[in-house]
Amino acid sequence: MSKDDAALTEAALDAASVEACYREHADRLQRFVWGVVRDAPTAADVVQATFVKLAALGGSVEPAARKSWLYQVAYREALAIRRRQATGRKVDERLQWLHEGWDSAAPDTELVRGELIDAVRQAIESLPDDLKQIVYLRTYEERTFAEIAEQLQIPLGTALGRMRNALAKLKTSLAKLNQQAKREN
């Protein structure tokens, strides 16, 4: 057993202790987390993640400090989820210009939709590889920016910055196509 494995084993908490903590604190912890995330299923996920961390790392926490530790961990987990959700909403809002900004006489026709989809695909294909990769992972695979950053082994801020740059380039590219289409009509 390596030194790191031994440290992790010492930090782990036995199942009986985790269960006792869960019975004692889970309901109040869930209500606390709900106040942060305002969504019952998300609050339940946060509480579950908190107790998973307790099982893995709780042995290194003094028994008298466990309640406080649980609330701190749950609060950080809830804030992380809120940040990911807010980031996703911002990207979705910024992508709305694709639907609003494309000028056409009959936006509901299949032909126009097909042209719009082709234009967006071409614009994405014209992006540099690092920006194209971020757009693909976020848009087509619906990954969070945290997951993208982890997969690409880049800081979260870099992933967000690349997406912002990609959206700016796409907006410019599609605006040029839109202007060109207006001139042709």
JSON list of C-alpha atoms in Angstrom, two decimals:
[
{"chain": "A", "resi": 1, "resn": "MET", "atom": "CA", "xyz": [0.00, 0.00, 0.00]},
{"chain": "A", "resi": 2, "resn": "SER", "atom": "CA", "xyz": [1.44, 3.36, -1.02]},
{"chain": "A", "resi": 3, "resn": "LYS", "atom": "CA", "xyz": [1.67, 6.34, 1.27]},
{"chain": "A", "resi": 4, "resn": "ASP", "atom": "CA", "xyz": [-1.19, 8.07, -0.60]},
{"chain": "A", "resi": 5, "resn": "ASP", "atom": "CA", "xyz": [-3.40, 4.96, -0.36]},
{"chain": "A", "resi": 6, "resn": "ALA", "atom": "CA", "xyz": [-2.73, 4.76, 3.36]},
{"chain": "A", "resi": 7, "resn": "ALA", "atom": "CA", "xyz": [-3.65, 8.44, 3.80]},
{"chain": "A", "resi": 8, "resn": "LEU", "atom": "CA", "xyz": [-6.91, 7.91, 1.86]},
{"chain": "A", "resi": 9, "resn": "THR", "atom": "CA", "xyz": [-7.75, 4.83, 3.92]},
{"chain": "A", "resi": 10, "resn": "GLU", "atom": "CA", "xyz": [-7.17, 6.78, 7.13]},
{"chain": "A", "resi": 11, "resn": "ALA", "atom": "CA", "xyz": [-9.35, 9.63, 5.83]},
{"chain": "A", "resi": 12, "resn": "ALA", "atom": "CA", "xyz": [-12.24, 7.29, 4.96]},
{"chain": "A", "resi": 13, "resn": "LEU", "atom": "CA", "xyz": [-15.07, 6.98, 7.44]},
{"chain": "A", "resi": 14, "resn": "ASP", "atom": "CA", "xyz": [-16.74, 3.67, 8.25]},
{"chain": "A", "resi": 15, "resn": "ALA", "atom": "CA", "xyz": [-20.24, 3.01, 6.90]},
{"chain": "A", "resi": 16, "resn": "ALA", "atom": "CA", "xyz": [-21.88, 2.99, 10.33]},
{"chain": "A", "resi": 17, "resn": "SER", "atom": "CA", "xyz": [-20.56, 6.47, 11.13]},
{"chain": "A", "resi": 18, "resn": "VAL", "atom": "CA", "xyz": [-21.67, 7.82, 7.75]},
{"chain": "A", "resi": 19, "resn": "GLU", "atom": "CA", "xyz": [-25.12, 6.30, 8.23]},
{"chain": "A", "resi": 20, "resn": "ALA", "atom": "CA", "xyz": [-25.42, 7.79, 11.71]},
{"chain": "A", "resi": 21, "resn": "CYS", "atom": "CA", "xyz": [-24.41, 11.23, 10.40]},
{"chain": "A", "resi": 22, "resn": "TYR", "atom": "CA", "xyz": [-26.86, 10.85, 7.54]},
{"chain": "A", "resi": 23, "resn": "ARG", "atom": "CA", "xyz": [-29.76, 10.01, 9.85]},
{"chain": "A", "resi": 24, "resn": "GLU", "atom": "CA", "xyz": [-28.88, 12.93, 12.10]},
{"chain": "A", "resi": 25, "resn": "HIS", "atom": "CA", "xyz": [-28.20, 15.66, 9.54]},
{"chain": "A", "resi": 26, "resn": "ALA", "atom": "CA", "xyz": [-29.57, 14.79, 6.07]},
{"chain": "A", "resi": 27, "resn": "ASP", "atom": "CA", "xyz": [-33.04, 16.36, 6.40]},
{"chain": "A", "resi": 28, "resn": "ARG", "atom": "CA", "xyz": [-31.81, 19.70, 7.76]},
{"chain": "A", "resi": 29, "resn": "LEU", "atom": "CA", "xyz": [-28.90, 19.70, 5.32]},
{"chain": "A", "resi": 30, "resn": "GLN", "atom": "CA", "xyz": [-31.30, 19.15, 2.41]},
{"chain": "A", "resi": 31, "resn": "ARG", "atom": "CA", "xyz": [-33.48, 22.08, 3.51]},
{"chain": "A", "resi": 32, "resn": "PHE", "atom": "CA", "xyz": [-30.36, 24.25, 3.85]},
{"chain": "A", "resi": 33, "resn": "VAL", "atom": "CA", "xyz": [-29.15, 23.29, 0.35]},
{"chain": "A", "resi": 34, "resn": "TRP", "atom": "CA", "xyz": [-32.62, 23.82, -1.12]},
{"chain": "A", "resi": 35, "resn": "GLY", "atom": "CA", "xyz": [-32.36, 27.41, 0.08]},
{"chain": "A", "resi": 36, "resn": "VAL", "atom": "CA", "xyz": [-29.26, 27.81, -2.07]},
{"chain": "A", "resi": 37, "resn": "VAL", "atom": "CA", "xyz": [-30.30, 25.93, -5.24]},
{"chain": "A", "resi": 38, "resn": "ARG", "atom": "CA", "xyz": [-34.13, 26.24, -5.04]},
{"chain": "A", "resi": 39, "resn": "ASP", "atom": "CA", "xyz": [-34.64, 22.84, -6.64]},
{"chain": "A", "resi": 40, "resn": "ALA", "atom": "CA", "xyz": [-35.44, 19.67, -4.67]},
{"chain": "A", "resi": 41, "resn": "PRO", "atom": "CA", "xyz": [-33.75, 17.12, -7.01]},
{"chain": "A", "resi": 42, "resn": "THR", "atom": "CA", "xyz": [-30.61, 19.26, -7.20]},
{"chain": "A", "resi": 43, "resn": "ALA", "atom": "CA", "xyz": [-30.61, 19.67, -3.42]},
{"chain": "A", "resi": 44, "resn": "ALA", "atom": "CA", "xyz": [-30.86, 15.89, -3.04]},
{"chain": "A", "resi": 45, "resn": "ASP", "atom": "CA", "xyz": [-27.91, 15.45, -5.43]},
{"chain": "A", "resi": 46, "resn": "VAL", "atom": "CA", "xyz": [-25.85, 17.94, -3.43]},
{"chain": "A", "resi": 47, "resn": "VAL", "atom": "CA", "xyz": [-26.64, 16.18, -0.15]},
{"chain": "A", "resi": 48, "resn": "GLN", "atom": "CA", "xyz": [-25.70, 12.83, -1.69]},
{"chain": "A", "resi": 49, "resn": "ALA", "atom": "CA", "xyz": [-22.40, 14.25, -2.99]},
{"chain": "A", "resi": 50, "resn": "THR", "atom": "CA", "xyz": [-21.74, 15.73, 0.45]},
{"chain": "A", "resi": 51, "resn": "PHE", "atom": "CA", "xyz": [-22.18, 12.37, 2.17]},
{"chain": "A", "resi": 52, "resn": "VAL", "atom": "CA", "xyz": [-20.01, 10.66, -0.45]},
{"chain": "A", "resi": 53, "resn": "LYS", "atom": "CA", "xyz": [-17.27, 13.14, 0.47]},
{"chain": "A", "resi": 54, "resn": "LEU", "atom": "CA", "xyz": [-17.94, 12.44, 4.13]},
{"chain": "A", "resi": 55, "resn": "ALA", "atom": "CA", "xyz": [-17.44, 8.73, 3.52]},
{"chain": "A", "resi": 56, "resn": "ALA", "atom": "CA", "xyz": [-14.20, 9.36, 1.65]},
{"chain": "A", "resi": 57, "resn": "LEU", "atom": "CA", "xyz": [-12.70, 12.16, 3.74]},
{"chain": "A", "resi": 58, "resn": "GLY", "atom": "CA", "xyz": [-14.70, 12.31, 6.96]},
{"chain": "A", "resi": 59, "resn": "GLY", "atom": "CA", "xyz": [-12.18, 10.33, 8.96]},
{"chain": "A", "resi": 60, "resn": "SER", "atom": "CA", "xyz": [-9.86, 13.31, 8.88]},
{"chain": "A", "resi": 61, "resn": "VAL", "atom": "CA", "xyz": [-12.55, 15.53, 10.43]},
{"chain": "A", "resi": 62, "resn": "GLU", "atom": "CA", "xyz": [-12.97, 15.66, 14.19]},
{"chain": "A", "resi": 63, "resn": "PRO", "atom": "CA", "xyz": [-16.35, 14.17, 15.22]},
{"chain": "A", "resi": 64, "resn": "ALA", "atom": "CA", "xyz": [-17.31, 17.40, 16.98]},
{"chain": "A", "resi": 65, "resn": "ALA", "atom": "CA", "xyz": [-16.69, 19.39, 13.77]},
{"chain": "A", "resi": 66, "resn": "ARG", "atom": "CA", "xyz": [-18.48, 17.05, 11.35]},
{"chain": "A", "resi": 67, "resn": "LYS", "atom": "CA", "xyz": [-21.78, 18.96, 11.31]},
{"chain": "A", "resi": 68, "resn": "SER", "atom": "CA", "xyz": [-20.01, 22.19, 10.44]},
{"chain": "A", "resi": 69, "resn": "TRP", "atom": "CA", "xyz": [-17.88, 20.37, 7.86]},
{"chain": "A", "resi": 70, "resn": "LEU", "atom": "CA", "xyz": [-21.00, 18.87, 6.24]},
{"chain": "A", "resi": 71, "resn": "TYR", "atom": "CA", "xyz": [-22.62, 22.29, 5.87]},
{"chain": "A", "resi": 72, "resn": "GLN", "atom": "CA", "xyz": [-19.44, 23.82, 4.43]},
{"chain": "A", "resi": 73, "resn": "VAL", "atom": "CA", "xyz": [-19.05, 21.03, 1.88]},
{"chain": "A", "resi": 74, "resn": "ALA", "atom": "CA", "xyz": [-22.74, 21.13, 0.95]},
{"chain": "A", "resi": 75, "resn": "TYR", "atom": "CA", "xyz": [-22.64, 24.91, 0.53]},
{"chain": "A", "resi": 76, "resn": "ARG", "atom": "CA", "xyz": [-19.59, 24.74, -1.75]},
{"chain": "A", "resi": 77, "resn": "GLU", "atom": "CA", "xyz": [-21.18, 21.95, -3.80]},
{"chain": "A", "resi": 78, "resn": "ALA", "atom": "CA", "xyz": [-24.42, 23.94, -4.13]},
{"chain": "A", "resi": 79, "resn": "LEU", "atom": "CA", "xyz": [-22.57, 27.07, -5.23]},
{"chain": "A", "resi": 80, "resn": "ALA", "atom": "CA", "xyz": [-20.60, 25.09, -7.79]},
{"chain": "A", "resi": 81, "resn": "ILE", "atom": "CA", "xyz": [-23.83, 23.74, -9.26]},
{"chain": "A", "resi": 82, "resn": "ARG", "atom": "CA", "xyz": [-25.37, 27.22, -9.36]},
{"chain": "A", "resi": 83, "resn": "ARG", "atom": "CA", "xyz": [-22.30, 28.55, -11.17]},
{"chain": "A", "resi": 84, "resn": "ARG", "atom": "CA", "xyz": [-22.47, 25.76, -13.75]},
{"chain": "A", "resi": 85, "resn": "GLN", "atom": "CA", "xyz": [-26.18, 26.37, -14.28]},
{"chain": "A", "resi": 86, "resn": "ALA", "atom": "CA", "xyz": [-25.67, 30.13, -14.63]},
{"chain": "A", "resi": 87, "resn": "THR", "atom": "CA", "xyz": [-22.88, 29.61, -17.14]},
{"chain": "A", "resi": 88, "resn": "GLY", "atom": "CA", "xyz": [-25.07, 27.29, -19.18]},
{"chain": "A", "resi": 89, "resn": "ARG", "atom": "CA", "xyz": [-27.92, 29.82, -19.14]},
{"chain": "A", "resi": 90, "resn": "LYS", "atom": "CA", "xyz": [-25.59, 32.60, -20.29]},
{"chain": "A", "resi": 91, "resn": "VAL", "atom": "CA", "xyz": [-24.40, 30.54, -23.23]},
{"chain": "A", "resi": 92, "resn": "ASP", "atom": "CA", "xyz": [-27.97, 29.63, -24.15]},
{"chain": "A", "resi": 93, "resn": "GLU", "atom": "CA", "xyz": [-28.98, 33.30, -24.02]},
{"chain": "A", "resi": 94, "resn": "ARG", "atom": "CA", "xyz": [-26.04, 34.28, -26.20]},
{"chain": "A", "resi": 95, "resn": "LEU", "atom": "CA", "xyz": [-26.97, 31.64, -28.75]},
{"chain": "A", "resi": 96, "resn": "GLN", "atom": "CA", "xyz": [-30.45, 33.15, -29.07]},
{"chain": "A", "resi": 97, "resn": "TRP", "atom": "CA", "xyz": [-29.11, 35.66, -31.58]},
{"chain": "A", "resi": 98, "resn": "LEU", "atom": "CA", "xyz": [-28.88, 32.77, -34.03]},
{"chain": "A", "resi": 99, "resn": "HIS", "atom": "CA", "xyz": [-32.65, 32.54, -34.07]},
{"chain": "A", "resi": 100, "resn": "GLU", "atom": "CA", "xyz": [-33.41, 36.24, -33.67]},
{"chain": "A", "resi": 101, "resn": "GLY", "atom": "CA", "xyz": [-30.71, 37.70, -35.88]},
{"chain": "A", "resi": 102, "resn": "TRP", "atom": "CA", "xyz": [-31.22, 35.64, -39.01]},
{"chain": "A", "resi": 103, "resn": "ASP", "atom": "CA", "xyz": [-33.42, 37.70, -41.30]},
{"chain": "A", "resi": 104, "resn": "SER", "atom": "CA", "xyz": [-35.66, 35.87, -43.72]},
{"chain": "A", "resi": 105, "resn": "ALA", "atom": "CA", "xyz": [-39.07, 36.26, -45.28]},
{"chain": "A", "resi": 106, "resn": "ALA", "atom": "CA", "xyz": [-40.39, 32.90, -44.06]},
{"chain": "A", "resi": 107, "resn": "PRO", "atom": "CA", "xyz": [-38.46, 31.68, -41.00]},
{"chain": "A", "resi": 108, "resn": "ASP", "atom": "CA", "xyz": [-40.68, 28.65, -40.52]},
{"chain": "A", "resi": 109, "resn": "THR", "atom": "CA", "xyz": [-39.98, 27.00, -43.85]},
{"chain": "A", "resi": 110, "resn": "GLU", "atom": "CA", "xyz": [-37.81, 23.91, -43.95]},
{"chain": "A", "resi": 111, "resn": "LEU", "atom": "CA", "xyz": [-35.65, 25.42, -46.68]},
{"chain": "A", "resi": 112, "resn": "VAL", "atom": "CA", "xyz": [-34.70, 28.43, -44.56]},
{"chain": "A", "resi": 113, "resn": "ARG", "atom": "CA", "xyz": [-34.08, 26.24, -41.54]},
{"chain": "A", "resi": 114, "resn": "GLY", "atom": "CA", "xyz": [-31.85, 23.99, -43.61]},
{"chain": "A", "resi": 115, "resn": "GLU", "atom": "CA", "xyz": [-29.93, 26.99, -44.93]},
{"chain": "A", "resi": 116, "resn": "LEU", "atom": "CA", "xyz": [-29.51, 28.34, -41.41]},
{"chain": "A", "resi": 117, "resn": "ILE", "atom": "CA", "xyz": [-28.25, 25.00, -40.14]},
{"chain": "A", "resi": 118, "resn": "ASP", "atom": "CA", "xyz": [-25.80, 24.74, -43.04]},
{"chain": "A", "resi": 119, "resn": "ALA", "atom": "CA", "xyz": [-24.60, 28.30, -42.43]},
{"chain": "A", "resi": 120, "resn": "VAL", "atom": "CA", "xyz": [-24.04, 27.61, -38.73]},
{"chain": "A", "resi": 121, "resn": "ARG", "atom": "CA", "xyz": [-22.19, 24.38, -39.50]},
{"chain": "A", "resi": 122, "resn": "GLN", "atom": "CA", "xyz": [-19.98, 26.14, -42.03]},
{"chain": "A", "resi": 123, "resn": "ALA", "atom": "CA", "xyz": [-19.28, 28.93, -39.57]},
{"chain": "A", "resi": 124, "resn": "ILE", "atom": "CA", "xyz": [-18.36, 26.40, -36.87]},
{"chain": "A", "resi": 125, "resn": "GLU", "atom": "CA", "xyz": [-16.11, 24.51, -39.31]},
{"chain": "A", "resi": 126, "resn": "SER", "atom": "CA", "xyz": [-14.28, 27.75, -40.13]},
{"chain": "A", "resi": 127, "resn": "LEU", "atom": "CA", "xyz": [-13.32, 28.26, -36.47]},
{"chain": "A", "resi": 128, "resn": "PRO", "atom": "CA", "xyz": [-9.80, 27.43, -35.27]},
{"chain": "A", "resi": 129, "resn": "ASP", "atom": "CA", "xyz": [-9.57, 23.90, -33.87]},
{"chain": "A", "resi": 130, "resn": "ASP", "atom": "CA", "xyz": [-9.37, 24.93, -30.19]},
{"chain": "A", "resi": 131, "resn": "LEU", "atom": "CA", "xyz": [-12.54, 27.04, -30.49]},
{"chain": "A", "resi": 132, "resn": "LYS", "atom": "CA", "xyz": [-14.34, 24.47, -32.63]},
{"chain": "A", "resi": 133, "resn": "GLN", "atom": "CA", "xyz": [-13.64, 21.81, -30.00]},
{"chain": "A", "resi": 134, "resn": "ILE", "atom": "CA", "xyz": [-15.20, 23.91, -27.21]},
{"chain": "A", "resi": 135, "resn": "VAL", "atom": "CA", "xyz": [-18.30, 24.67, -29.30]},
{"chain": "A", "resi": 136, "resn": "TYR", "atom": "CA", "xyz": [-18.69, 21.01, -30.24]},
{"chain": "A", "resi": 137, "resn": "LEU", "atom": "CA", "xyz": [-18.40, 19.77, -26.64]},
{"chain": "A", "resi": 138, "resn": "ARG", "atom": "CA", "xyz": [-20.78, 22.41, -25.28]},
{"chain": "A", "resi": 139, "resn": "THR", "atom": "CA", "xyz": [-23.35, 22.42, -28.06]},
{"chain": "A", "resi": 140, "resn": "TYR", "atom": "CA", "xyz": [-23.48, 18.89, -29.39]},
{"chain": "A", "resi": 141, "resn": "GLU", "atom": "CA", "xyz": [-22.38, 16.87, -26.36]},
{"chain": "A", "resi": 142, "resn": "GLU", "atom": "CA", "xyz": [-24.06, 19.28, -23.91]},
{"chain": "A", "resi": 143, "resn": "ARG", "atom": "CA", "xyz": [-21.14, 19.19, -21.50]},
{"chain": "A", "resi": 144, "resn": "THR", "atom": "CA", "xyz": [-20.70, 21.72, -18.75]},
{"chain": "A", "resi": 145, "resn": "PHE", "atom": "CA", "xyz": [-17.74, 24.06, -18.91]},
{"chain": "A", "resi": 146, "resn": "ALA", "atom": "CA", "xyz": [-16.28, 22.34, -15.85]},
{"chain": "A", "resi": 147, "resn": "GLU", "atom": "CA", "xyz": [-16.43, 19.00, -17.69]},
{"chain": "A", "resi": 148, "resn": "ILE", "atom": "CA", "xyz": [-14.93, 20.55, -20.82]},
{"chain": "A", "resi": 149, "resn": "ALA", "atom": "CA", "xyz": [-12.09, 22.10, -18.84]},
{"chain": "A", "resi": 150, "resn": "GLU", "atom": "CA", "xyz": [-11.40, 18.79, -17.13]},
{"chain": "A", "resi": 151, "resn": "GLN", "atom": "CA", "xyz": [-11.49, 16.80, -20.39]},
{"chain": "A", "resi": 152, "resn": "LEU", "atom": "CA", "xyz": [-9.21, 19.24, -22.22]},
{"chain": "A", "resi": 153, "resn": "GLN", "atom": "CA", "xyz": [-7.03, 19.72, -19.14]},
{"chain": "A", "resi": 154, "resn": "ILE", "atom": "CA", "xyz": [-7.33, 23.50, -19.25]},
{"chain": "A", "resi": 155, "resn": "PRO", "atom": "CA", "xyz": [-8.44, 26.00, -16.61]},
{"chain": "A", "resi": 156, "resn": "LEU", "atom": "CA", "xyz": [-12.17, 26.72, -16.44]},
{"chain": "A", "resi": 157, "resn": "GLY", "atom": "CA", "xyz": [-11.54, 30.37, -17.32]},
{"chain": "A", "resi": 158, "resn": "THR", "atom": "CA", "xyz": [-9.74, 29.31, -20.48]},
{"chain": "A", "resi": 159, "resn": "ALA", "atom": "CA", "xyz": [-12.67, 27.14, -21.55]},
{"chain": "A", "resi": 160, "resn": "LEU", "atom": "CA", "xyz": [-15.09, 30.01, -20.92]},
{"chain": "A", "resi": 161, "resn": "GLY", "atom": "CA", "xyz": [-12.84, 32.47, -22.76]},
{"chain": "A", "resi": 162, "resn": "ARG", "atom": "CA", "xyz": [-12.57, 30.17, -25.76]},
{"chain": "A", "resi": 163, "resn": "MET", "atom": "CA", "xyz": [-16.35, 29.82, -25.91]},
{"chain": "A", "resi": 164, "resn": "ARG", "atom": "CA", "xyz": [-16.75, 33.59, -25.71]},
{"chain": "A", "resi": 165, "resn": "ASN", "atom": "CA", "xyz": [-14.25, 34.01, -28.57]},
{"chain": "A", "resi": 166, "resn": "ALA", "atom": "CA", "xyz": [-15.97, 31.30, -30.61]},
{"chain": "A", "resi": 167, "resn": "LEU", "atom": "CA", "xyz": [-19.38, 32.93, -30.14]},
{"chain": "A", "resi": 168, "resn": "ALA", "atom": "CA", "xyz": [-17.99, 36.32, -31.19]},
{"chain": "A", "resi": 169, "resn": "LYS", "atom": "CA", "xyz": [-16.45, 34.81, -34.32]},
{"chain": "A", "resi": 170, "resn": "LEU", "atom": "CA", "xyz": [-19.63, 32.89, -35.13]},
{"chain": "A", "resi": 171, "resn": "LYS", "atom": "CA", "xyz": [-21.74, 36.00, -34.67]},
{"chain": "A", "resi": 172, "resn": "THR", "atom": "CA", "xyz": [-19.49, 37.98, -37.00]},
{"chain": "A", "resi": 173, "resn": "SER", "atom": "CA", "xyz": [-19.40, 35.20, -39.58]},
{"chain": "A", "resi": 174, "resn": "LEU", "atom": "CA", "xyz": [-23.16, 34.69, -39.57]},
{"chain": "A", "resi": 175, "resn": "ALA", "atom": "CA", "xyz": [-23.85, 38.44, -39.64]},
{"chain": "A", "resi": 176, "resn": "LYS", "atom": "CA", "xyz": [-21.72, 38.66, -42.81]},
{"chain": "A", "resi": 177, "resn": "LEU", "atom": "CA", "xyz": [-23.69, 35.79, -44.35]},
{"chain": "A", "resi": 178, "resn": "ASN", "atom": "CA", "xyz": [-26.95, 37.49, -43.38]},
{"chain": "A", "resi": 179, "resn": "GLN", "atom": "CA", "xyz": [-25.84, 40.78, -44.95]},
{"chain": "A", "resi": 180, "resn": "GLN", "atom": "CA", "xyz": [-24.77, 38.94, -48.06]},
{"chain": "A", "resi": 181, "resn": "ALA", "atom": "CA", "xyz": [-28.16, 37.20, -48.27]},
{"chain": "A", "resi": 182, "resn": "LYS", "atom": "CA", "xyz": [-29.95, 40.56, -47.92]},
{"chain": "A", "resi": 183, "resn": "ARG", "atom": "CA", "xyz": [-27.91, 42.04, -50.78]},
{"chain": "A", "resi": 184, "resn": "GLU", "atom": "CA", "xyz": [-28.71, 39.07, -53.02]},
{"chain": "A", "resi": 185, "resn": "ASN", "atom": "CA", "xyz": [-32.45, 39.48, -52.41]}
]
